Tab-separated table of C-alpha atoms in Angstrom:
chain	number	residue	atom	x	y	z
A	86	ASN	CA	90.922	83.633	115.986
A	87	ALA	CA	92.216	81.606	113.156
A	88	ARG	CA	89.225	79.349	112.345
A	89	LYS	CA	89.477	75.168	110.207
A	90	ILE	CA	88.808	75.904	106.319
A	91	SER	CA	87.943	73.062	104.196
A	92	PRO	CA	87.173	71.798	101.098
A	93	ARG	CA	83.153	70.576	100.311
A	94	TYR	CA	84.216	67.052	102.118
A	95	ARG	CA	85.551	66.410	105.796
A	96	TRP	CA	87.735	63.905	105.422
A	97	ASP	CA	90.118	66.555	102.473
A	98	LYS	CA	92.940	67.958	103.318
A	99	VAL	CA	92.167	70.953	106.034
A	100	MET	CA	93.941	74.070	107.877
A	101	CYS	CA	93.723	76.863	109.872
A	102	GLY	CA	92.688	80.368	107.760
A	103	ASP	CA	92.546	84.499	109.110
A	104	PRO	CA	88.651	85.671	110.114
A	105	THR	CA	89.690	88.694	109.348
A	106	LEU	CA	90.234	88.191	105.147
A	107	PRO	CA	87.642	86.811	102.541
A	108	ILE	CA	89.627	83.700	101.989
A	109	ALA	CA	86.653	81.151	102.355
A	110	SER	CA	82.662	80.917	101.700
A	111	GLU	CA	79.531	79.707	104.327
A	112	ALA	CA	78.925	76.149	104.627
A	113	CYS	CA	75.480	76.401	107.039
A	114	CYS	CA	73.929	73.976	108.687
A	115	SER	CA	70.603	73.385	110.124
A	116	ILE	CA	70.711	72.505	114.324
A	117	GLY	CA	71.555	69.374	114.205
A	118	ASN	CA	72.886	68.382	111.410
A	119	ASN	CA	76.788	68.123	109.049
A	120	TYR	CA	74.981	68.369	105.585
A	121	ALA	CA	75.637	72.299	104.402
A	122	THR	CA	74.322	74.087	102.470
A	123	ARG	CA	75.490	77.689	99.866
A	124	ASN	CA	73.467	80.376	100.286
A	125	SER	CA	76.652	82.616	97.870
A	126	LEU	CA	75.073	85.454	95.431
A	127	TYR	CA	77.211	84.094	92.270
A	128	ALA	CA	79.585	80.603	92.104
A	129	GLY	CA	83.358	81.178	93.724
A	130	GLU	CA	82.095	83.820	95.924
A	131	ARG	CA	84.590	84.470	99.178
A	132	LEU	CA	83.823	84.989	102.691
A	133	ASN	CA	85.260	86.595	105.586
A	134	PHE	CA	84.567	84.616	108.564
A	135	ASP	CA	81.672	87.208	109.893
A	136	ALA	CA	80.371	88.299	106.550
A	137	ALA	CA	79.867	84.008	106.062
A	138	GLN	CA	77.635	83.730	109.204
A	139	ASN	CA	75.224	86.597	108.295
A	140	ARG	CA	74.934	84.433	105.461
A	141	CYS	CA	73.520	81.589	107.557
A	142	ASP	CA	71.820	83.266	109.619
A	143	ALA	CA	70.152	85.263	107.039
A	144	VAL	CA	68.079	81.455	106.358
A	145	SER	CA	68.535	80.467	109.994
A	146	LYS	CA	71.110	78.328	110.098
A	147	ASP	CA	74.753	78.088	111.115
A	148	LEU	CA	78.178	77.705	110.180
A	149	CYS	CA	79.454	74.486	111.134
A	150	ASP	CA	82.163	71.622	110.710
A	151	PHE	CA	80.129	69.910	107.683
A	152	TYR	CA	79.960	66.600	106.518
A	153	ARG	CA	80.104	67.066	103.841
A	154	VAL	CA	79.262	70.498	101.696
A	155	GLY	CA	76.202	70.493	98.968
A	156	GLY	CA	75.675	71.034	95.506
A	157	ASP	CA	78.082	70.914	91.694
A	158	TYR	CA	81.438	70.612	92.497
A	159	TYR	CA	82.479	73.493	89.866
A	160	LEU	CA	80.301	75.628	92.283
A	161	ASN	CA	82.072	73.980	95.536
A	162	LYS	CA	85.731	74.105	94.740
A	163	GLY	CA	87.061	76.283	96.844
A	164	TYR	CA	87.258	76.738	101.511
A	165	PHE	CA	84.663	77.050	103.534
A	166	TRP	CA	84.535	78.301	106.711
A	167	THR	CA	83.624	75.599	109.528
A	168	SER	CA	82.792	77.005	113.625
A	169	ASP	CA	85.719	74.888	114.350
A	170	GLY	CA	89.320	77.032	116.280
A	171	CYS	CA	92.705	76.540	114.162
A	172	LYS	CA	96.238	76.856	116.705
A	173	LEU	CA	98.360	78.695	114.913
A	174	GLN	CA	102.076	77.247	115.256
A	175	VAL	CA	105.943	77.765	114.410
A	176	LYS	CA	108.164	74.899	114.705
A	177	ILE	CA	111.774	76.780	115.786
A	178	ASN	CA	115.119	75.609	114.300
A	179	ARG	CA	119.108	75.963	116.154
A	180	ASP	CA	119.210	78.517	113.177
A	181	GLY	CA	116.437	80.140	114.401
A	182	THR	CA	114.732	79.566	111.261
A	183	VAL	CA	110.747	78.660	111.507
A	184	ALA	CA	108.529	76.818	109.374
A	185	ILE	CA	104.224	77.723	110.303
A	186	VAL	CA	102.155	74.548	111.514
A	187	HIS	CA	98.765	74.788	111.413
A	188	ARG	CA	96.832	72.648	113.936
A	189	PRO	CA	92.908	72.900	113.945
A	190	SER	CA	90.900	71.535	116.813
A	191	ASP	CA	90.485	68.224	116.018
A	192	PHE	CA	94.062	66.712	114.029
A	193	GLU	CA	92.635	66.360	110.720
A	194	GLU	CA	95.234	66.002	107.669
A	195	ARG	CA	96.315	69.344	106.727
A	196	VAL	CA	97.864	71.176	103.502
A	197	THR	CA	101.285	69.427	103.004
A	198	TRP	CA	102.933	72.939	103.448
A	199	VAL	CA	101.812	73.523	107.227
A	200	ASP	CA	101.415	70.145	108.158
A	201	GLU	CA	103.413	68.776	111.132
A	202	GLU	CA	105.858	67.992	109.064
A	203	ASN	CA	106.173	71.214	107.009
A	204	SER	CA	110.399	71.529	106.883
A	205	ASN	CA	109.313	75.127	104.225
A	206	SER	CA	112.176	76.894	107.409
A	207	PHE	CA	112.772	80.428	106.598
A	208	LYS	CA	114.002	83.021	108.358
A	209	VAL	CA	112.872	85.646	111.545
A	210	TYR	CA	113.960	88.802	112.726
A	211	TRP	CA	114.135	87.957	116.647
A	212	GLU	CA	113.311	91.059	118.535
A	213	ARG	CA	115.609	90.318	122.051
A	214	SER	CA	118.632	90.815	120.225
A	215	GLY	CA	118.761	86.575	118.682
A	216	ASP	CA	116.930	84.862	122.278
A	217	TYR	CA	114.767	82.526	120.959
A	218	PRO	CA	114.316	78.456	122.437
A	219	THR	CA	115.447	76.236	120.881
A	220	VAL	CA	115.751	71.915	121.651
A	221	ASP	CA	119.293	72.685	123.537
A	222	ASP	CA	117.785	73.968	127.176
A	223	ASN	CA	114.728	71.969	126.334
A	224	CYS	CA	112.615	75.230	124.536
A	225	ASP	CA	113.046	76.699	127.452
A	226	GLY	CA	109.917	74.450	129.347
A	227	ALA	CA	107.579	76.738	127.076
A	228	CYS	CA	106.845	74.730	124.114
A	229	TYR	CA	106.961	71.179	122.837
A	230	VAL	CA	110.203	69.862	122.290
A	231	VAL	CA	110.679	67.782	118.764
A	232	PRO	CA	113.673	65.853	119.021
A	233	SER	CA	113.433	63.704	116.173
A	234	GLU	CA	113.970	67.820	114.000
A	235	GLY	CA	115.824	69.287	116.645
A	236	SER	CA	112.981	72.163	117.357
A	237	CYS	CA	110.354	74.090	119.186
A	238	LEU	CA	106.987	73.532	118.148
A	239	CYS	CA	104.855	76.245	119.819
A	240	ASP	CA	101.940	77.830	120.290
A	241	THR	CA	101.545	81.563	118.494
A	242	ARG	CA	100.038	84.878	119.000
A	243	VAL	CA	100.257	88.129	116.734
A	244	ILE	CA	99.999	91.539	119.084
A	245	ASP	CA	100.063	94.467	116.443
A	246	SER	CA	101.081	97.787	117.655
A	247	VAL	CA	101.015	101.797	116.730
A	248	VAL	CA	105.119	103.036	115.590
A	249	PHE	CA	104.017	106.247	115.795
A	250	ASN	CA	102.500	108.494	118.021
A	251	SER	CA	103.027	111.897	116.542
A	252	MET	CA	105.792	112.853	113.584
A	253	PRO	CA	108.625	110.187	112.614
A	254	SER	CA	111.669	113.091	112.675
A	255	SER	CA	112.849	112.360	109.783
A	256	ILE	CA	112.605	109.541	106.127
A	257	HIS	CA	115.585	107.631	107.705
A	258	GLU	CA	113.416	107.487	110.679
A	259	ALA	CA	110.585	105.783	109.161
A	260	ALA	CA	111.723	103.786	106.792
A	261	ALA	CA	114.020	102.000	109.587
A	262	LYS	CA	111.138	101.202	111.229
A	263	LEU	CA	107.721	100.808	109.004
A	264	ASN	CA	107.676	97.831	107.217
A	265	ILE	CA	103.753	97.172	105.916
A	266	GLY	CA	102.817	98.872	102.920
A	267	SER	CA	99.764	100.333	102.580
A	268	ILE	CA	96.784	101.533	99.728
A	269	GLY	CA	96.922	105.224	99.211
A	270	PRO	CA	93.915	106.662	101.545
A	271	ASP	CA	92.296	107.972	98.413
A	272	VAL	CA	90.945	104.135	98.285
A	273	PHE	CA	88.470	104.984	101.539
A	274	SER	CA	85.213	107.296	101.263
A	275	SER	CA	85.778	111.481	101.197
A	276	GLY	CA	86.195	113.073	104.716
A	277	SER	CA	88.168	109.273	106.322
A	278	TYR	CA	91.651	111.056	105.947
A	279	SER	CA	92.718	114.292	107.286
A	280	THR	CA	95.975	115.243	106.234
A	281	ILE	CA	99.523	116.956	107.622
A	282	ASN	CA	102.421	118.102	105.336
A	283	ASN	CA	106.084	118.447	107.772
A	284	SER	CA	108.020	120.640	104.400
A	285	ASP	CA	111.574	119.808	106.628
A	286	THR	CA	111.295	115.763	106.189
A	287	GLY	CA	109.308	115.676	103.509
A	288	ILE	CA	106.761	113.153	105.259
A	289	THR	CA	102.905	113.087	104.654
A	290	ALA	CA	100.514	111.604	107.436
A	291	TYR	CA	97.085	110.804	106.613
A	292	LEU	CA	95.512	109.890	110.729
A	293	LYS	CA	91.908	108.352	110.320
A	294	ASP	CA	89.528	110.307	113.156
A	295	ASN	CA	92.452	112.797	113.611
A	296	LYS	CA	94.711	110.344	116.089
A	297	PHE	CA	97.836	108.585	115.515
A	298	ASP	CA	97.235	105.288	115.825
A	299	VAL	CA	97.846	101.733	113.870
A	300	ASP	CA	95.146	103.152	110.894
A	301	THR	CA	97.910	106.142	110.434
A	302	ILE	CA	99.552	105.960	106.320
A	303	PHE	CA	102.783	108.191	105.992
A	304	GLU	CA	103.814	109.035	102.588
A	305	PHE	CA	107.763	109.627	101.900
A	306	SER	CA	110.188	109.290	99.139
A	307	ASP	CA	113.853	108.118	99.757
A	308	ASP	CA	117.438	109.036	98.203
A	309	LYS	CA	115.996	106.294	94.909
A	310	GLY	CA	113.317	108.091	94.210
A	311	ARG	CA	110.708	105.604	95.445
A	312	THR	CA	107.745	107.035	97.081
A	313	PHE	CA	106.679	105.066	99.422
A	314	LEU	CA	102.959	104.798	101.824
A	315	MET	CA	103.216	102.847	104.845
A	316	LYS	CA	101.307	101.511	107.371
A	317	ASN	CA	102.056	103.266	111.679
A	318	MET	CA	101.939	99.404	112.576
A	319	HIS	CA	104.448	97.050	113.939
A	320	SER	CA	102.731	93.080	114.256
A	321	SER	CA	104.767	90.872	115.476
A	322	VAL	CA	104.169	87.317	116.452
A	323	TYR	CA	104.578	86.086	120.346
A	324	LEU	CA	105.851	83.277	121.140
A	325	GLN	CA	102.577	81.709	124.111
A	326	ARG	CA	103.713	79.025	127.136
A	327	ILE	CA	102.093	75.149	126.938
A	328	THR	CA	100.653	76.957	130.272
A	329	GLY	CA	99.637	79.867	128.862
A	330	GLY	CA	100.555	83.834	128.673
A	331	LEU	CA	103.015	84.973	126.732
A	332	THR	CA	107.723	83.236	126.593
A	333	GLY	CA	108.398	86.734	125.942
A	334	HIS	CA	110.737	85.819	122.320
A	335	SER	CA	108.755	87.097	119.616
A	336	PHE	CA	109.710	87.769	116.258
A	337	ARG	CA	108.510	90.870	112.966
A	338	ASN	CA	105.519	89.427	111.336
A	339	ALA	CA	106.612	89.607	107.380
A	340	PRO	CA	104.590	90.570	105.990
A	341	GLN	CA	103.609	88.248	102.433
A	342	PHE	CA	102.351	87.828	99.556
A	343	MET	CA	101.381	84.007	98.182
A	344	SER	CA	98.425	83.044	100.293
A	345	PHE	CA	98.544	79.034	102.229
A	346	VAL	CA	94.673	78.464	101.540
A	347	PRO	CA	95.583	76.095	98.058
A	348	SER	CA	92.329	77.783	96.197
A	349	GLU	CA	93.186	81.561	96.615
A	350	THR	CA	97.232	81.468	94.614
A	351	THR	CA	98.055	82.723	91.957
A	352	ILE	CA	100.353	83.663	89.200
A	353	ARG	CA	99.297	87.581	89.916
A	354	ASP	CA	100.461	87.149	93.112
A	355	ALA	CA	103.537	85.174	92.219
A	356	GLN	CA	104.476	87.585	89.863
A	357	TYR	CA	104.447	90.462	92.764
A	358	GLU	CA	105.857	89.307	94.533
A	359	THR	CA	108.570	87.901	92.099
A	360	GLU	CA	108.556	91.597	91.697
A	361	ALA	CA	109.260	92.887	94.851
A	362	THR	CA	112.567	90.491	95.697
A	363	LEU	CA	114.253	91.806	92.558
A	364	ASP	CA	112.748	94.897	93.602
A	365	HIS	CA	114.863	94.662	96.880
A	366	TYR	CA	117.996	93.538	95.459
A	367	PHE	CA	118.140	96.125	92.338
A	368	TYR	CA	117.546	99.452	95.321
A	369	SER	CA	119.916	97.962	98.416
A	370	ASP	CA	122.341	99.842	98.959
A	371	ASN	CA	124.943	97.360	97.608
A	372	THR	CA	123.617	97.384	94.055
A	373	ALA	CA	125.403	100.252	93.151
A	374	PRO	CA	129.037	99.885	94.394
A	375	PHE	CA	128.465	96.840	93.165
A	376	LEU	CA	127.855	97.068	89.884
A	377	ALA	CA	130.054	100.008	89.587
A	378	VAL	CA	133.354	97.459	90.555
A	379	ARG	CA	131.998	95.143	88.111
A	380	TYR	CA	131.427	97.396	85.358
A	381	ILE	CA	134.561	98.472	86.098
A	382	GLN	CA	137.105	95.627	86.052
A	383	ARG	CA	135.494	94.557	82.745
A	384	LEU	CA	135.698	98.045	80.679
A	385	VAL	CA	138.853	100.025	81.939
A	386	THR	CA	141.067	98.708	85.399
A	387	SER	CA	141.187	95.665	87.897
A	388	ASN	CA	141.751	97.681	90.318
A	389	PRO	CA	139.899	101.085	90.434
A	390	SER	CA	140.701	103.310	92.879
A	391	PRO	CA	137.262	104.192	95.745
A	392	ARG	CA	137.247	107.474	94.646
A	393	TYR	CA	136.301	106.230	90.931
A	394	ILE	CA	134.114	103.859	92.118
A	395	GLU	CA	131.647	105.859	94.202
A	396	SER	CA	131.933	108.613	91.241
A	397	VAL	CA	130.022	105.680	89.084
A	398	ALA	CA	127.483	104.534	92.075
A	399	ASN	CA	126.411	107.790	92.098
A	400	ALA	CA	125.798	107.745	88.279
A	401	PHE	CA	123.615	104.932	89.067
A	402	LYS	CA	122.158	105.929	92.065
A	403	THR	CA	121.011	109.446	90.533
A	404	GLY	CA	121.060	108.384	87.507
A	405	SER	CA	122.732	111.438	86.130
A	406	TYR	CA	126.625	112.134	85.094
A	407	THR	CA	128.047	115.782	84.321
A	408	THR	CA	131.812	116.532	83.203
A	409	GLN	CA	132.847	119.346	81.311
A	410	GLY	CA	129.771	120.905	80.571
A	411	GLU	CA	128.093	118.280	79.084
A	412	SER	CA	125.414	115.859	81.028
A	413	PHE	CA	124.364	112.446	80.310
A	414	GLY	CA	120.942	110.681	82.585
A	415	THR	CA	117.839	110.639	82.849
A	416	GLY	CA	118.022	111.928	86.381
A	417	ILE	CA	116.413	108.251	87.494
A	418	TYR	CA	118.168	106.233	90.174
A	419	GLY	CA	119.470	102.981	87.426
A	420	ASP	CA	120.875	105.168	85.021
A	421	LEU	CA	123.455	103.286	82.608
A	422	ALA	CA	123.279	106.026	79.937
A	423	ALA	CA	124.345	108.588	83.032
A	424	THR	CA	126.458	105.251	84.545
A	425	PHE	CA	128.318	104.009	81.375
A	426	ALA	CA	129.368	107.789	81.015
A	427	ALA	CA	130.803	107.838	83.847
A	428	ILE	CA	132.634	104.842	83.525
A	429	TYR	CA	134.332	105.830	80.153
A	430	LEU	CA	134.682	110.330	80.786
A	431	ASP	CA	136.755	110.127	83.957
A	432	SER	CA	140.160	110.643	84.265
A	433	GLU	CA	140.611	106.744	86.030
A	434	ALA	CA	140.189	106.123	81.707
A	435	ARG	CA	140.569	108.861	79.440
A	436	ASN	CA	144.747	109.913	81.268
A	437	ILE	CA	146.729	108.179	79.250
A	438	LEU	CA	149.052	108.656	81.866
A	439	LEU	CA	148.422	105.735	83.860
A	440	ASP	CA	149.490	103.403	81.271
A	441	ALA	CA	152.786	103.534	82.280
A	442	ASP	CA	151.786	102.437	85.735
A	443	PRO	CA	151.300	98.359	86.599
A	444	PHE	CA	148.544	98.952	89.173
A	445	THR	CA	146.664	100.397	86.407
A	446	GLY	CA	144.238	98.392	83.217
A	447	SER	CA	143.728	93.901	83.017
A	448	LEU	CA	144.439	91.216	81.984
A	449	ARG	CA	142.846	90.210	78.095
A	450	GLU	CA	140.551	87.890	78.233
A	451	PRO	CA	140.902	84.649	76.799
A	452	ILE	CA	138.344	85.301	73.511
A	453	LEU	CA	138.971	89.415	73.291
A	454	LYS	CA	142.270	88.176	73.040
A	455	VAL	CA	140.469	85.230	69.487
A	456	LEU	CA	139.425	87.921	68.409
A	457	ALA	CA	142.160	90.565	67.872
A	458	LEU	CA	143.216	88.277	66.470
A	459	MET	CA	140.789	87.586	63.876
A	460	ARG	CA	140.318	91.118	63.653
A	461	SER	CA	143.376	92.657	62.659
A	462	MET	CA	144.040	89.803	60.018
A	463	ASN	CA	140.696	90.461	59.192
A	464	PHE	CA	139.626	86.658	59.781
A	465	VAL	CA	136.957	85.982	56.402
A	466	SER	CA	134.256	83.233	57.216
A	467	LEU	CA	134.277	81.147	53.953
A	468	SER	CA	130.209	79.965	55.374
A	469	PRO	CA	127.014	81.847	55.793
A	470	VAL	CA	127.547	81.149	59.978
A	471	THR	CA	130.645	80.689	61.295
A	472	ARG	CA	130.980	78.355	63.953
A	473	ILE	CA	133.616	77.820	66.857
A	474	ASP	CA	133.858	74.831	68.615
A	475	ARG	CA	136.179	73.543	72.016
A	476	MET	CA	136.675	77.828	72.807
A	477	LYS	CA	135.758	77.347	76.961
A	478	THR	CA	137.566	72.955	76.722
A	479	THR	CA	140.806	74.916	76.350
A	480	THR	CA	141.046	78.744	76.792
A	481	GLY	CA	138.268	78.091	79.940
A	482	GLN	CA	136.044	80.877	78.203
A	483	MET	CA	132.868	81.037	75.262
A	484	PRO	CA	129.704	83.343	75.019
A	485	HIS	CA	127.064	82.152	76.474
A	486	GLU	CA	128.957	79.015	78.596
A	487	PHE	CA	129.226	80.872	81.737
A	488	GLY	CA	130.053	78.213	84.608
A	489	THR	CA	128.626	80.513	86.933
A	490	VAL	CA	125.515	83.275	86.906
A	491	PHE	CA	128.535	85.034	88.307
A	492	SER	CA	130.462	84.914	85.168
A	493	PHE	CA	133.938	83.172	84.055
A	494	PHE	CA	135.533	85.049	86.688
A	495	LEU	CA	136.172	86.089	90.419
A	496	SER	CA	135.890	89.587	90.661
A	497	GLU	CA	138.456	89.429	93.576
A	498	PHE	CA	140.513	86.673	93.123
A	499	LYS	CA	144.140	87.282	93.577
A	500	PRO	CA	147.123	85.681	90.719
A	501	TYR	CA	149.974	83.879	93.017
A	502	GLY	CA	153.094	86.132	92.106
A	503	ARG	CA	153.299	89.389	91.863
A	504	VAL	CA	149.954	90.970	91.356
A	505	GLY	CA	149.120	88.754	94.835
A	506	ASP	CA	151.700	90.192	96.395
A	507	ALA	CA	151.408	93.283	96.280
A	508	ASN	CA	147.393	93.442	97.382
A	509	LEU	CA	145.697	93.468	93.447
A	510	VAL	CA	143.311	91.906	92.074
A	511	ALA	CA	142.963	90.358	88.189
A	512	PRO	CA	139.917	88.393	88.110
A	513	GLU	CA	141.050	87.122	84.026
A	514	ALA	CA	143.228	85.967	85.866
A	515	THR	CA	140.971	83.189	87.287
A	516	LEU	CA	141.822	81.577	83.966
A	517	VAL	CA	144.468	81.317	82.961
A	518	ASP	CA	146.756	78.125	84.680
A	519	MET	CA	149.149	76.002	81.556
A	520	PRO	CA	146.498	73.896	80.263
A	521	LYS	CA	144.837	77.327	79.164
A	522	ILE	CA	147.499	78.840	78.424
A	523	ILE	CA	149.144	75.876	76.374
A	524	GLY	CA	145.278	75.492	75.016
A	525	LEU	CA	144.946	79.684	73.448
A	526	LEU	CA	148.556	79.156	71.259
A	527	ASN	CA	147.654	76.424	70.150
A	528	GLY	CA	144.530	77.501	68.445
A	529	LEU	CA	145.915	80.891	67.918
A	530	THR	CA	148.884	78.897	66.285
A	531	SER	CA	146.993	76.615	64.305
A	532	LEU	CA	144.479	79.918	62.839
A	533	VAL	CA	147.355	81.383	61.358
A	534	LYS	CA	148.673	78.698	59.893
A	535	PHE	CA	145.234	76.417	57.867
A	536	GLY	CA	142.986	78.578	58.943
A	537	LEU	CA	139.701	78.484	61.675
A	538	SER	CA	140.689	74.038	61.704
A	539	GLN	CA	140.963	71.223	63.626
A	540	CYS	CA	144.358	70.751	63.297
A	541	GLU	CA	146.989	71.531	65.960
A	542	GLY	CA	144.365	72.272	68.732
A	543	GLY	CA	142.462	74.505	66.508
A	544	TRP	CA	138.669	75.734	66.992
A	545	GLY	CA	137.013	74.324	63.501
A	546	PRO	CA	133.778	73.080	63.000
A	547	ASP	CA	135.146	69.853	60.856
A	548	TYR	CA	138.104	66.772	60.939
A	549	CYS	CA	141.319	68.339	60.080
A	550	ARG	CA	141.688	68.368	56.470
A	551	GLU	CA	143.756	71.329	55.590
A	552	LYS	CA	147.743	71.166	55.065
A	553	LEU	CA	149.277	74.294	54.789
A	554	TYR	CA	148.921	74.861	51.369
A	555	THR	CA	145.228	73.443	51.625
A	556	THR	CA	142.649	76.605	52.997
A	557	SER	CA	139.945	75.974	55.093
A	558	ALA	CA	136.233	75.556	54.525
A	559	SER	CA	135.200	77.556	57.680
A	560	GLY	CA	137.019	80.767	57.400
A	561	VAL	CA	140.499	82.436	57.192
A	562	LEU	CA	142.740	84.857	57.583
A	563	GLY	CA	143.363	87.511	54.793
A	564	PHE	CA	145.284	89.548	56.153
A	565	ASN	CA	148.874	87.090	55.795
A	566	ARG	CA	147.077	85.335	52.767
A	567	THR	CA	146.346	82.227	53.688
A	568	THR	CA	143.258	82.820	51.202
A	569	ILE	CA	144.259	81.953	48.146
A	570	MET	CA	141.482	84.395	45.727
A	571	GLU	CA	140.219	82.308	42.278
A	572	GLU	CA	141.685	85.421	40.627
A	573	GLU	CA	145.271	85.624	41.438
A	574	PHE	CA	145.076	82.379	38.587
């Protein structure tokens, strides 16, 4: 039952609106007149469709398909309900992704992201094992064929259904079947909901009128410490035939944060959606073992055992780690104190017997080799800020110069030779090729001979002016006496 909503002028771009949501204002016309007026309580007021119709009824007018809404622009810069109906359609691509299309009854120009040229496709979860119409099967004879785009244009109908008619058997079942969040029952008037608690499963149900229906709210907590309030409702988008009736194809109607209505898009909703996306990644079941492997590879060994990975992943998930009577962490999911305690205090990181095992340890990163030389040879900076140039080019690595968001190394990289033949990985070996090996050796040799200089492939910021008897103006290694102290003269 979508309705067309429009800006104040008829020639502006229109779209469909959900009549149950307060996303547009009233536009009231007298009989035989298509110039509309407002009957609002305040500037910027938005109503649902029924409330807008009631406002017009109150002044003996009707919602209409107006030509223009009167009044000052700053008071009327949003969208307005009209009396026209509106179809919701989807374009279905060969890969099963869909794009949303709005079709008003009079085929006016539409908002860009819901017109027939819309190419903003997104993934959906088809509910019949991936079965959906395609142009290759003539769209099942049920939808319009769009040969220029290789897609099917189908009418839709949204159907909401009850998920549980009784208490779920477990939190796992509830989390797997409930996909739509809910506001808390305390938002409603006192006595609107009755409560059922299941101490065995840890699930609480809030019932309206003492029955399980789409208004029922379930509350439970998962193994990561999050508390959920979920509606007892499954929403599906069914495809309709051109001639009417359902095709049997459907996909889950995914919730969204951002409104399609231009005047209703807000920074707040964008921030909510971004936060929800980041939470989805952060709380994914894959996150803990994914981070555990990479933390261990960077800090301890390139080929950690499954037991070691599991120990660190569990510390990340539970937020706690205990060893020899000492506990670390706050007990909150993602606690890094517990995670790093599990990394550094594990026997696989501390047992010196493993130093003799060729399967343990890791290849030192180029930049750590350079820093190790500078520290052990007592590098003395002769300028307020030590500047190093061309290290990324010559060695493949430099702070803040990652080639991709996945850092310098590939976690699963297997180099040619004995390491790869043994089915072991060596992420740091991603940077080990002949030009970079020579670049690293040239840079280290130059640092020893001239200090921080450009001479002979060095990483100094200035042109090569140093000789074996002249110190660098940027910095030198103090341990091997390349510097000349003033008091020695």
